[in-house]
Amino acid sequence: MKTFLLMLMLSTTASAQDAPPTRAAFEDLVGIVGVEPAGTPPADDVVEAITVDIAEELRCPVCQGLSVADSQTETAVSMFDRIRELVRLGYTEQQIDEFFIGRYGEWVLLAPRATGFATLLWALPVFMILAIPLVLLGVSSARRQPEKPKDPTPPGPDDTPVDPYLQRVLADLEDS
Amino acid sequence: MATGRPNYKLLVGGLLLVVPFVILLAVSFGRDPRATPDALNGQPAPAFDLIDMDGNPVSLADFQGKPVVMNFWSTWCGPCKIEHPLLLEAPSHFPNVVFLGVVYQDDAAKARVYLDRAGSAYPHLVDPAGRLAVDYGVTGVPETYFIDAEGNIAYKHKGALSPGVLYEHLGQP
């Protein structure tokens, strides 16, 4: 079903896909994106595959739970068409992601990048997997370990004093 | 009741497990899951060359040096109809501000019928294939962009406009 809908969507936009961008259209698009394409325009027969790959990683802002590739809302279709235009001009996946992040924020990425607060999302599960066994190990060893007995014998008269001043006083007393 | 030295290893271990979770939950539950960030605020407004509903070409570059209020709307949007009377009045209150409407995901003929009935005080642009909406990061309607005289997006308002929002972002007329 998903493939059928995708084919339907692609067939309805085939005319736009076949038309090469004019110089003016190219300059307009570069002006909108803000940077020149970093890559070279791909062959026509791989444009759609690249477009779908990129669209699958971007969130549809209307339905939110679906990717741009999966959603059939007009907004998603418009985004899909924009991705295709950018791919055809040679924009890289990273540049296209940046274009949409610049409009919708990092939120538009279905898989958040491991930067800033999102780092916590990636690091926390790993941290938990490592930390839980350590804590459990600590608890069980603390339970097994018998409590150290307190020193029952206070220092007796035979104990050697450690205070150097006291040692000198004692030595003086013995001499006298 | 047992008293004695607390098990510091256990305490620190437990805190290391619990504190990140509490922070994560506190931050996450404080967010609106449907909210989308206004990533373009402070950025140059994307340029456009479009045709309005009367067939006249309209370009953002035509309005250099003037603040622009650009309102995305559609006939199927309830809040758009609520704010429409305010937008009809607004150009007369803010004569130095350019007001533009952009028909979003709607049939231009339906929009024409609606504007003939409800009135129109400024040009309304046709956005073929919704490209302009994508370039501005529109997530729904109504959404209104306040573009300053330098051509930067100063503020994006989601939902129906109120007089207070206009006065706050356009100043006293």
mmCIF file of C-alpha atoms in Angstrom:
data_model
loop_
_atom_site.group_PDB
_atom_site.id
_atom_site.type_symbol
_atom_site.label_atom_id
_atom_site.label_comp_id
_atom_site.label_asym_id
_atom_site.label_seq_id
_atom_site.Cartn_x
_atom_site.Cartn_y
_atom_site.Cartn_z
ATOM 1 C CA MET A 1 0.000 0.000 0.000
ATOM 2 C CA LYS A 2 2.819 2.319 0.986
ATOM 3 C CA THR A 3 4.626 1.548 -2.261
ATOM 4 C CA PHE A 4 1.451 2.138 -4.263
ATOM 5 C CA LEU A 5 0.871 5.514 -2.612
ATOM 6 C CA LEU A 6 4.483 6.443 -3.174
ATOM 7 C CA MET A 7 4.261 5.467 -6.858
ATOM 8 C CA LEU A 8 1.042 7.479 -7.160
ATOM 9 C CA MET A 9 2.707 10.488 -5.602
ATOM 10 C CA LEU A 10 5.738 10.152 -7.827
ATOM 11 C CA SER A 11 3.651 9.756 -10.967
ATOM 12 C CA THR A 12 1.645 12.915 -10.214
ATOM 13 C CA THR A 13 4.848 14.910 -9.939
ATOM 14 C CA ALA A 14 6.618 13.328 -12.873
ATOM 15 C CA SER A 15 6.220 16.384 -15.065
ATOM 16 C CA ALA A 16 7.905 18.597 -12.493
ATOM 17 C CA GLN A 17 10.610 15.993 -12.130
ATOM 18 C CA ASP A 18 11.355 15.871 -15.858
ATOM 19 C CA ALA A 19 11.663 19.602 -16.269
ATOM 20 C CA PRO A 20 15.250 20.744 -15.723
ATOM 21 C CA PRO A 21 15.503 23.878 -13.593
ATOM 22 C CA THR A 22 16.143 27.111 -15.440
ATOM 23 C CA ARG A 23 19.081 29.309 -14.447
ATOM 24 C CA ALA A 24 16.680 31.766 -12.772
ATOM 25 C CA ALA A 25 14.962 28.953 -10.872
ATOM 26 C CA PHE A 26 18.357 27.629 -9.810
ATOM 27 C CA GLU A 27 19.425 31.053 -8.505
ATOM 28 C CA ASP A 28 16.099 31.524 -6.719
ATOM 29 C CA LEU A 29 16.488 28.186 -4.998
ATOM 30 C CA VAL A 30 20.096 28.857 -4.023
ATOM 31 C CA GLY A 31 18.891 32.168 -2.577
ATOM 32 C CA ILE A 32 16.219 30.382 -0.545
ATOM 33 C CA VAL A 33 18.565 27.676 0.716
ATOM 34 C CA GLY A 34 21.317 30.195 1.363
ATOM 35 C CA VAL A 35 24.214 28.065 0.096
ATOM 36 C CA GLU A 36 25.348 26.578 -3.194
ATOM 37 C CA PRO A 37 24.927 22.821 -3.688
ATOM 38 C CA ALA A 38 27.912 20.973 -2.204
ATOM 39 C CA GLY A 39 27.489 17.929 -4.432
ATOM 40 C CA THR A 40 27.017 17.239 -8.104
ATOM 41 C CA PRO A 41 23.550 16.673 -9.589
ATOM 42 C CA PRO A 42 22.794 12.940 -9.514
ATOM 43 C CA ALA A 43 21.661 10.916 -12.507
ATOM 44 C CA ASP A 44 17.925 11.203 -13.189
ATOM 45 C CA ASP A 45 17.277 7.533 -12.445
ATOM 46 C CA VAL A 46 18.534 7.832 -8.850
ATOM 47 C CA VAL A 47 16.944 11.179 -7.944
ATOM 48 C CA GLU A 48 13.740 9.566 -6.705
ATOM 49 C CA ALA A 49 15.561 6.988 -4.592
ATOM 50 C CA ILE A 50 17.687 9.686 -2.939
ATOM 51 C CA THR A 51 14.598 11.845 -2.408
ATOM 52 C CA VAL A 52 12.722 8.997 -0.721
ATOM 53 C CA ASP A 53 15.723 8.205 1.490
ATOM 54 C CA ILE A 54 15.889 11.793 2.710
ATOM 55 C CA ALA A 55 12.102 12.153 3.035
ATOM 56 C CA GLU A 56 11.941 9.026 5.202
ATOM 57 C CA GLU A 57 14.124 10.749 7.810
ATOM 58 C CA LEU A 58 12.059 13.943 7.979
ATOM 59 C CA ARG A 59 8.927 14.384 10.075
ATOM 60 C CA CYS A 60 5.705 15.573 8.468
ATOM 61 C CA PRO A 61 4.830 18.762 10.395
ATOM 62 C CA VAL A 62 1.081 18.201 9.964
ATOM 63 C CA CYS A 63 0.632 14.567 10.991
ATOM 64 C CA GLN A 64 3.889 14.472 13.001
ATOM 65 C CA GLY A 65 3.877 10.729 13.559
ATOM 66 C CA LEU A 66 4.721 10.016 9.929
ATOM 67 C CA SER A 67 7.705 10.762 7.776
ATOM 68 C CA VAL A 68 7.431 13.079 4.784
ATOM 69 C CA ALA A 69 7.765 9.993 2.564
ATOM 70 C CA ASP A 70 4.874 8.202 4.278
ATOM 71 C CA SER A 71 2.471 11.107 4.740
ATOM 72 C CA GLN A 72 -0.003 12.074 2.030
ATOM 73 C CA THR A 73 -0.823 15.535 3.372
ATOM 74 C CA GLU A 74 -0.331 18.460 1.018
ATOM 75 C CA THR A 75 2.399 19.827 3.249
ATOM 76 C CA ALA A 76 4.318 16.550 3.083
ATOM 77 C CA VAL A 77 3.886 16.408 -0.691
ATOM 78 C CA SER A 78 5.171 20.004 -0.952
ATOM 79 C CA MET A 79 8.154 19.111 1.227
ATOM 80 C CA PHE A 80 8.781 15.987 -0.867
ATOM 81 C CA ASP A 81 8.755 18.099 -4.044
ATOM 82 C CA ARG A 82 11.153 20.592 -2.469
ATOM 83 C CA ILE A 83 13.509 17.771 -1.469
ATOM 84 C CA ARG A 84 13.433 16.442 -5.041
ATOM 85 C CA GLU A 85 14.271 19.896 -6.433
ATOM 86 C CA LEU A 86 17.201 20.231 -4.062
ATOM 87 C CA VAL A 87 18.467 16.721 -4.834
ATOM 88 C CA ARG A 88 18.307 17.429 -8.558
ATOM 89 C CA LEU A 89 20.462 20.528 -8.079
ATOM 90 C CA GLY A 90 23.123 18.540 -6.240
ATOM 91 C CA TYR A 91 22.368 19.441 -2.647
ATOM 92 C CA THR A 92 23.631 16.809 -0.244
ATOM 93 C CA GLU A 93 21.498 15.029 2.341
ATOM 94 C CA GLN A 94 23.158 17.047 5.091
ATOM 95 C CA GLN A 95 22.424 20.329 3.306
ATOM 96 C CA ILE A 96 18.799 19.341 2.775
ATOM 97 C CA ASP A 97 18.459 18.346 6.429
ATOM 98 C CA GLU A 98 19.923 21.718 7.404
ATOM 99 C CA PHE A 99 17.447 23.474 5.093
ATOM 100 C CA PHE A 100 14.492 21.878 6.872
ATOM 101 C CA ILE A 101 16.046 22.253 10.337
ATOM 102 C CA GLY A 102 16.401 25.949 9.519
ATOM 103 C CA ARG A 103 12.633 26.107 9.017
ATOM 104 C CA TYR A 104 11.196 23.602 11.466
ATOM 105 C CA GLY A 105 14.041 23.100 13.955
ATOM 106 C CA GLU A 106 15.760 19.837 14.927
ATOM 107 C CA TRP A 107 12.281 18.556 15.658
ATOM 108 C CA VAL A 108 11.828 17.863 11.942
ATOM 109 C CA LEU A 109 14.365 15.017 12.134
ATOM 110 C CA LEU A 110 12.683 11.740 13.018
ATOM 111 C CA ALA A 111 15.946 10.551 14.593
ATOM 112 C CA PRO A 112 17.265 13.421 16.702
ATOM 113 C CA ARG A 113 20.953 14.150 16.384
ATOM 114 C CA ALA A 114 23.166 13.338 19.350
ATOM 115 C CA THR A 115 23.852 16.990 20.120
ATOM 116 C CA GLY A 116 22.730 19.230 22.992
ATOM 117 C CA PHE A 117 19.865 17.935 25.074
ATOM 118 C CA ALA A 118 19.239 15.101 22.599
ATOM 119 C CA THR A 119 22.583 13.629 23.645
ATOM 120 C CA LEU A 120 20.877 12.622 26.884
ATOM 121 C CA LEU A 121 18.336 10.592 24.919
ATOM 122 C CA TRP A 122 21.118 8.582 23.302
ATOM 123 C CA ALA A 123 23.401 8.349 26.313
ATOM 124 C CA LEU A 124 20.854 7.569 29.007
ATOM 125 C CA PRO A 125 19.929 4.033 27.898
ATOM 126 C CA VAL A 126 23.609 3.067 27.601
ATOM 127 C CA PHE A 127 24.319 4.647 30.968
ATOM 128 C CA MET A 128 21.410 2.786 32.549
ATOM 129 C CA ILE A 129 22.524 -0.555 31.104
ATOM 130 C CA LEU A 130 25.977 -0.037 32.569
ATOM 131 C CA ALA A 131 24.962 1.572 35.866
ATOM 132 C CA ILE A 132 22.145 -0.719 37.017
ATOM 133 C CA PRO A 133 24.307 -3.890 37.334
ATOM 134 C CA LEU A 134 26.998 -1.874 39.128
ATOM 135 C CA VAL A 135 24.532 -0.511 41.663
ATOM 136 C CA LEU A 136 22.954 -3.923 42.177
ATOM 137 C CA LEU A 137 26.423 -5.396 42.652
ATOM 138 C CA GLY A 138 27.211 -2.683 45.188
ATOM 139 C CA VAL A 139 23.995 -3.369 47.107
ATOM 140 C CA SER A 140 24.538 -7.115 47.271
ATOM 141 C CA SER A 141 28.189 -6.796 48.336
ATOM 142 C CA ALA A 142 27.240 -4.214 50.976
ATOM 143 C CA ARG A 143 24.734 -6.684 52.404
ATOM 144 C CA ARG A 144 27.205 -9.557 52.443
ATOM 145 C CA GLN A 145 30.062 -7.570 53.996
ATOM 146 C CA PRO A 146 29.966 -7.859 57.832
ATOM 147 C CA GLU A 147 30.119 -4.622 59.732
ATOM 148 C CA LYS A 148 33.642 -3.833 60.974
ATOM 149 C CA PRO A 149 33.831 -4.195 64.752
ATOM 150 C CA LYS A 150 34.668 -1.050 66.584
ATOM 151 C CA ASP A 151 38.114 -1.085 68.302
ATOM 152 C CA PRO A 152 37.196 -2.446 71.728
ATOM 153 C CA THR A 153 40.495 -1.697 73.477
ATOM 154 C CA PRO A 154 41.411 1.879 74.169
ATOM 155 C CA PRO A 155 45.088 2.678 73.982
ATOM 156 C CA GLY A 156 46.809 1.353 77.088
ATOM 157 C CA PRO A 157 49.753 2.681 78.990
ATOM 158 C CA ASP A 158 52.158 0.547 76.942
ATOM 159 C CA ASP A 159 51.146 2.112 73.699
ATOM 160 C CA THR A 160 53.832 4.284 72.214
ATOM 161 C CA PRO A 161 52.722 7.895 72.098
ATOM 162 C CA VAL A 162 52.895 9.337 68.649
ATOM 163 C CA ASP A 163 52.941 12.997 69.563
ATOM 164 C CA PRO A 164 56.581 14.166 69.231
ATOM 165 C CA TYR A 165 56.107 16.812 71.932
ATOM 166 C CA LEU A 166 54.771 14.216 74.325
ATOM 167 C CA GLN A 167 57.639 11.921 73.408
ATOM 168 C CA ARG A 168 60.107 14.650 74.345
ATOM 169 C CA VAL A 169 58.326 15.340 77.651
ATOM 170 C CA LEU A 170 58.383 11.632 78.510
ATOM 171 C CA ALA A 171 62.038 11.403 77.580
ATOM 172 C CA ASP A 172 62.856 14.427 79.803
ATOM 173 C CA LEU A 173 60.965 12.865 82.718
ATOM 174 C CA GLU A 174 62.911 9.613 82.342
ATOM 175 C CA ASP A 175 66.210 11.507 82.244
ATOM 176 C CA SER A 176 65.384 13.447 85.385
ATOM 177 C CA MET B 1 15.232 1.831 64.396
ATOM 178 C CA ALA B 2 18.628 1.160 62.984
ATOM 179 C CA THR B 3 21.021 4.073 62.947
ATOM 180 C CA GLY B 4 24.521 4.307 61.598
ATOM 181 C CA ARG B 5 26.612 5.460 58.714
ATOM 182 C CA PRO B 6 24.673 5.674 55.460
ATOM 183 C CA ASN B 7 25.918 3.586 52.568
ATOM 184 C CA TYR B 8 27.404 6.395 50.465
ATOM 185 C CA LYS B 9 28.210 4.139 47.515
ATOM 186 C CA LEU B 10 24.604 3.074 47.302
ATOM 187 C CA LEU B 11 23.387 6.643 47.769
ATOM 188 C CA VAL B 12 25.623 8.054 45.007
ATOM 189 C CA GLY B 13 24.792 5.158 42.686
ATOM 190 C CA GLY B 14 21.078 5.647 43.243
ATOM 191 C CA LEU B 15 21.306 9.388 42.664
ATOM 192 C CA LEU B 16 23.269 8.845 39.455
ATOM 193 C CA LEU B 17 20.441 6.660 38.228
ATOM 194 C CA VAL B 18 17.545 8.767 39.387
ATOM 195 C CA VAL B 19 18.713 12.356 38.782
ATOM 196 C CA PRO B 20 19.170 12.110 34.973
ATOM 197 C CA PHE B 21 15.731 10.528 34.729
ATOM 198 C CA VAL B 22 14.139 13.271 36.799
ATOM 199 C CA ILE B 23 15.823 15.943 34.650
ATOM 200 C CA LEU B 24 14.751 14.190 31.453
ATOM 201 C CA LEU B 25 11.143 13.864 32.631
ATOM 202 C CA ALA B 26 11.012 17.433 33.949
ATOM 203 C CA VAL B 27 12.224 18.850 30.640
ATOM 204 C CA SER B 28 10.157 16.514 28.481
ATOM 205 C CA PHE B 29 6.859 16.950 30.312
ATOM 206 C CA GLY B 30 7.356 20.701 30.251
ATOM 207 C CA ARG B 31 7.199 20.692 26.465
ATOM 208 C CA ASP B 32 4.161 20.816 24.240
ATOM 209 C CA PRO B 33 4.472 17.669 22.086
ATOM 210 C CA ARG B 34 2.654 19.424 19.226
ATOM 211 C CA ALA B 35 4.760 22.566 19.416
ATOM 212 C CA THR B 36 7.124 23.205 16.544
ATOM 213 C CA PRO B 37 10.072 25.533 17.066
ATOM 214 C CA ASP B 38 10.166 28.902 15.346
ATOM 215 C CA ALA B 39 13.504 28.225 13.758
ATOM 216 C CA LEU B 40 13.353 31.161 11.329
ATOM 217 C CA ASN B 41 12.943 33.866 13.960
ATOM 218 C CA GLY B 42 15.737 36.393 13.499
ATOM 219 C CA GLN B 43 16.667 34.925 10.097
ATOM 220 C CA PRO B 44 16.238 36.621 6.705
ATOM 221 C CA ALA B 45 12.750 36.035 5.332
ATOM 222 C CA PRO B 46 12.875 33.673 2.333
ATOM 223 C CA ALA B 47 12.455 35.639 -0.886
ATOM 224 C CA PHE B 48 9.553 34.929 -3.227
ATOM 225 C CA ASP B 49 8.084 36.008 -6.531
ATOM 226 C CA LEU B 50 4.424 35.082 -6.714
ATOM 227 C CA ILE B 51 1.211 36.194 -8.361
ATOM 228 C CA ASP B 52 -1.633 37.619 -6.307
ATOM 229 C CA MET B 53 -5.274 36.716 -6.827
ATOM 230 C CA ASP B 54 -5.734 39.672 -9.173
ATOM 231 C CA GLY B 55 -2.896 38.445 -11.381
ATOM 232 C CA ASN B 56 -0.302 40.993 -10.242
ATOM 233 C CA PRO B 57 3.280 39.886 -9.585
ATOM 234 C CA VAL B 58 4.332 40.318 -5.967
ATOM 235 C CA SER B 59 7.883 39.973 -4.708
ATOM 236 C CA LEU B 60 9.191 40.329 -1.170
ATOM 237 C CA ALA B 61 11.952 42.520 -2.606
ATOM 238 C CA ASP B 62 9.262 45.080 -3.554
ATOM 239 C CA PHE B 63 8.838 45.909 0.125
ATOM 240 C CA GLN B 64 12.449 46.516 1.163
ATOM 241 C CA GLY B 65 12.666 48.943 4.059
ATOM 242 C CA LYS B 66 9.095 48.322 5.190
ATOM 243 C CA PRO B 67 7.772 45.926 7.797
ATOM 244 C CA VAL B 68 5.649 43.163 6.306
ATOM 245 C CA VAL B 69 2.940 41.078 7.913
ATOM 246 C CA MET B 70 2.366 37.876 5.965
ATOM 247 C CA ASN B 71 -0.662 35.817 6.930
ATOM 248 C CA PHE B 72 -1.107 32.214 5.727
ATOM 249 C CA TRP B 73 -4.784 31.295 5.647
ATOM 250 C CA SER B 74 -7.366 29.111 3.940
ATOM 251 C CA THR B 75 -11.123 28.978 3.540
ATOM 252 C CA TRP B 76 -11.382 25.662 5.413
ATOM 253 C CA CYS B 77 -9.728 27.109 8.510
ATOM 254 C CA GLY B 78 -12.053 28.298 11.302
ATOM 255 C CA PRO B 79 -9.573 30.504 13.195
ATOM 256 C CA CYS B 80 -8.685 32.200 9.883
ATOM 257 C CA LYS B 81 -12.291 33.392 9.634
ATOM 258 C CA ILE B 82 -12.171 34.603 13.240
ATOM 259 C CA GLU B 83 -9.119 36.775 12.592
ATOM 260 C CA HIS B 84 -10.271 37.988 9.177
ATOM 261 C CA PRO B 85 -12.197 41.087 10.437
ATOM 262 C CA LEU B 86 -9.125 42.174 12.401
ATOM 263 C CA LEU B 87 -6.933 41.821 9.309
ATOM 264 C CA LEU B 88 -9.462 43.814 7.290
ATOM 265 C CA GLU B 89 -9.066 46.711 9.730
ATOM 266 C CA ALA B 90 -5.327 46.381 10.323
ATOM 267 C CA PRO B 91 -3.942 48.147 7.195
ATOM 268 C CA SER B 92 -5.836 51.333 8.060
ATOM 269 C CA HIS B 93 -4.401 51.267 11.613
ATOM 270 C CA PHE B 94 -0.853 50.509 10.444
ATOM 271 C CA PRO B 95 -0.452 52.410 7.170
ATOM 272 C CA ASN B 96 3.347 51.972 7.138
ATOM 273 C CA VAL B 97 3.108 48.194 7.280
ATOM 274 C CA VAL B 98 2.637 45.967 4.224
ATOM 275 C CA PHE B 99 0.018 43.261 4.736
ATOM 276 C CA LEU B 100 -0.013 40.153 2.549
ATOM 277 C CA GLY B 101 -2.184 37.064 2.602
ATOM 278 C CA VAL B 102 -1.061 33.682 1.319
ATOM 279 C CA VAL B 103 -3.687 31.115 0.399
ATOM 280 C CA TYR B 104 -2.516 27.871 1.989
ATOM 281 C CA GLN B 105 -3.482 24.465 0.602
ATOM 282 C CA ASP B 106 -6.699 25.763 -0.853
ATOM 283 C CA ASP B 107 -8.389 26.326 -4.172
ATOM 284 C CA ALA B 108 -7.781 29.859 -5.457
ATOM 285 C CA ALA B 109 -11.350 30.043 -6.786
ATOM 286 C CA LYS B 110 -12.778 29.236 -3.343
ATOM 287 C CA ALA B 111 -10.500 31.829 -1.794
ATOM 288 C CA ARG B 112 -11.723 34.368 -4.367
ATOM 289 C CA VAL B 113 -15.358 33.669 -3.504
ATOM 290 C CA TYR B 114 -14.614 33.975 0.214
ATOM 291 C CA LEU B 115 -12.741 37.287 -0.195
ATOM 292 C CA ASP B 116 -15.528 38.719 -2.391
ATOM 293 C CA ARG B 117 -17.984 37.925 0.369
ATOM 294 C CA ALA B 118 -15.919 38.713 3.473
ATOM 295 C CA GLY B 119 -13.826 41.548 2.044
ATOM 296 C CA SER B 120 -10.155 42.049 1.391
ATOM 297 C CA ALA B 121 -7.861 44.937 2.322
ATOM 298 C CA TYR B 122 -4.525 43.786 0.848
ATOM 299 C CA PRO B 123 -3.107 41.413 -1.799
ATOM 300 C CA HIS B 124 -3.542 37.677 -1.349
ATOM 301 C CA LEU B 125 -0.914 35.469 -2.966
ATOM 302 C CA VAL B 126 -1.398 32.116 -4.604
ATOM 303 C CA ASP B 127 1.231 29.610 -3.456
ATOM 304 C CA PRO B 128 1.441 26.939 -6.141
ATOM 305 C CA ALA B 129 2.293 23.522 -4.686
ATOM 306 C CA GLY B 130 2.787 25.056 -1.252
ATOM 307 C CA ARG B 131 6.482 25.872 -1.834
ATOM 308 C CA LEU B 132 6.335 29.206 -0.005
ATOM 309 C CA ALA B 133 4.743 27.531 3.011
ATOM 310 C CA VAL B 134 7.596 24.998 3.096
ATOM 311 C CA ASP B 135 10.211 27.744 2.742
ATOM 312 C CA TYR B 136 8.676 29.587 5.714
ATOM 313 C CA GLY B 137 8.206 26.433 7.794
ATOM 314 C CA VAL B 138 4.424 26.712 8.002
ATOM 315 C CA THR B 139 2.894 23.865 9.994
ATOM 316 C CA GLY B 140 -0.771 24.877 9.823
ATOM 317 C CA VAL B 141 -3.068 27.851 9.467
ATOM 318 C CA PRO B 142 -3.457 30.524 10.462
ATOM 319 C CA GLU B 143 0.189 31.438 10.844
ATOM 320 C CA THR B 144 1.420 35.001 10.592
ATOM 321 C CA TYR B 145 4.978 36.160 10.017
ATOM 322 C CA PHE B 146 6.125 39.586 11.144
ATOM 323 C CA ILE B 147 9.025 40.623 8.901
ATOM 324 C CA ASP B 148 10.945 43.696 10.027
ATOM 325 C CA ALA B 149 12.110 46.558 7.806
ATOM 326 C CA GLU B 150 15.498 44.848 7.405
ATOM 327 C CA GLY B 151 13.821 41.800 5.900
ATOM 328 C CA ASN B 152 14.299 39.489 8.893
ATOM 329 C CA ILE B 153 11.554 37.397 10.456
ATOM 330 C CA ALA B 154 10.928 39.081 13.786
ATOM 331 C CA TYR B 155 8.113 36.865 15.037
ATOM 332 C CA LYS B 156 5.906 33.997 13.937
ATOM 333 C CA HIS B 157 2.409 33.844 15.390
ATOM 334 C CA LYS B 158 0.474 30.591 15.359
ATOM 335 C CA GLY B 159 -3.291 30.719 15.619
ATOM 336 C CA ALA B 160 -5.748 33.553 15.240
ATOM 337 C CA LEU B 161 -4.335 37.057 15.613
ATOM 338 C CA SER B 162 -5.558 39.453 18.262
ATOM 339 C CA PRO B 163 -5.234 43.254 18.397
ATOM 340 C CA GLY B 164 -2.757 42.799 21.249
ATOM 341 C CA VAL B 165 -0.423 40.715 19.076
ATOM 342 C CA LEU B 166 -0.510 43.326 16.301
ATOM 343 C CA TYR B 167 0.189 46.196 18.720
ATOM 344 C CA GLU B 168 2.942 44.234 20.440
ATOM 345 C CA HIS B 169 4.829 43.501 17.226
ATOM 346 C CA LEU B 170 3.980 46.531 15.107
ATOM 347 C CA GLY B 171 3.981 49.156 17.831
ATOM 348 C CA GLN B 172 1.408 51.858 18.283
ATOM 349 C CA PRO B 173 0.153 53.136 14.919
#
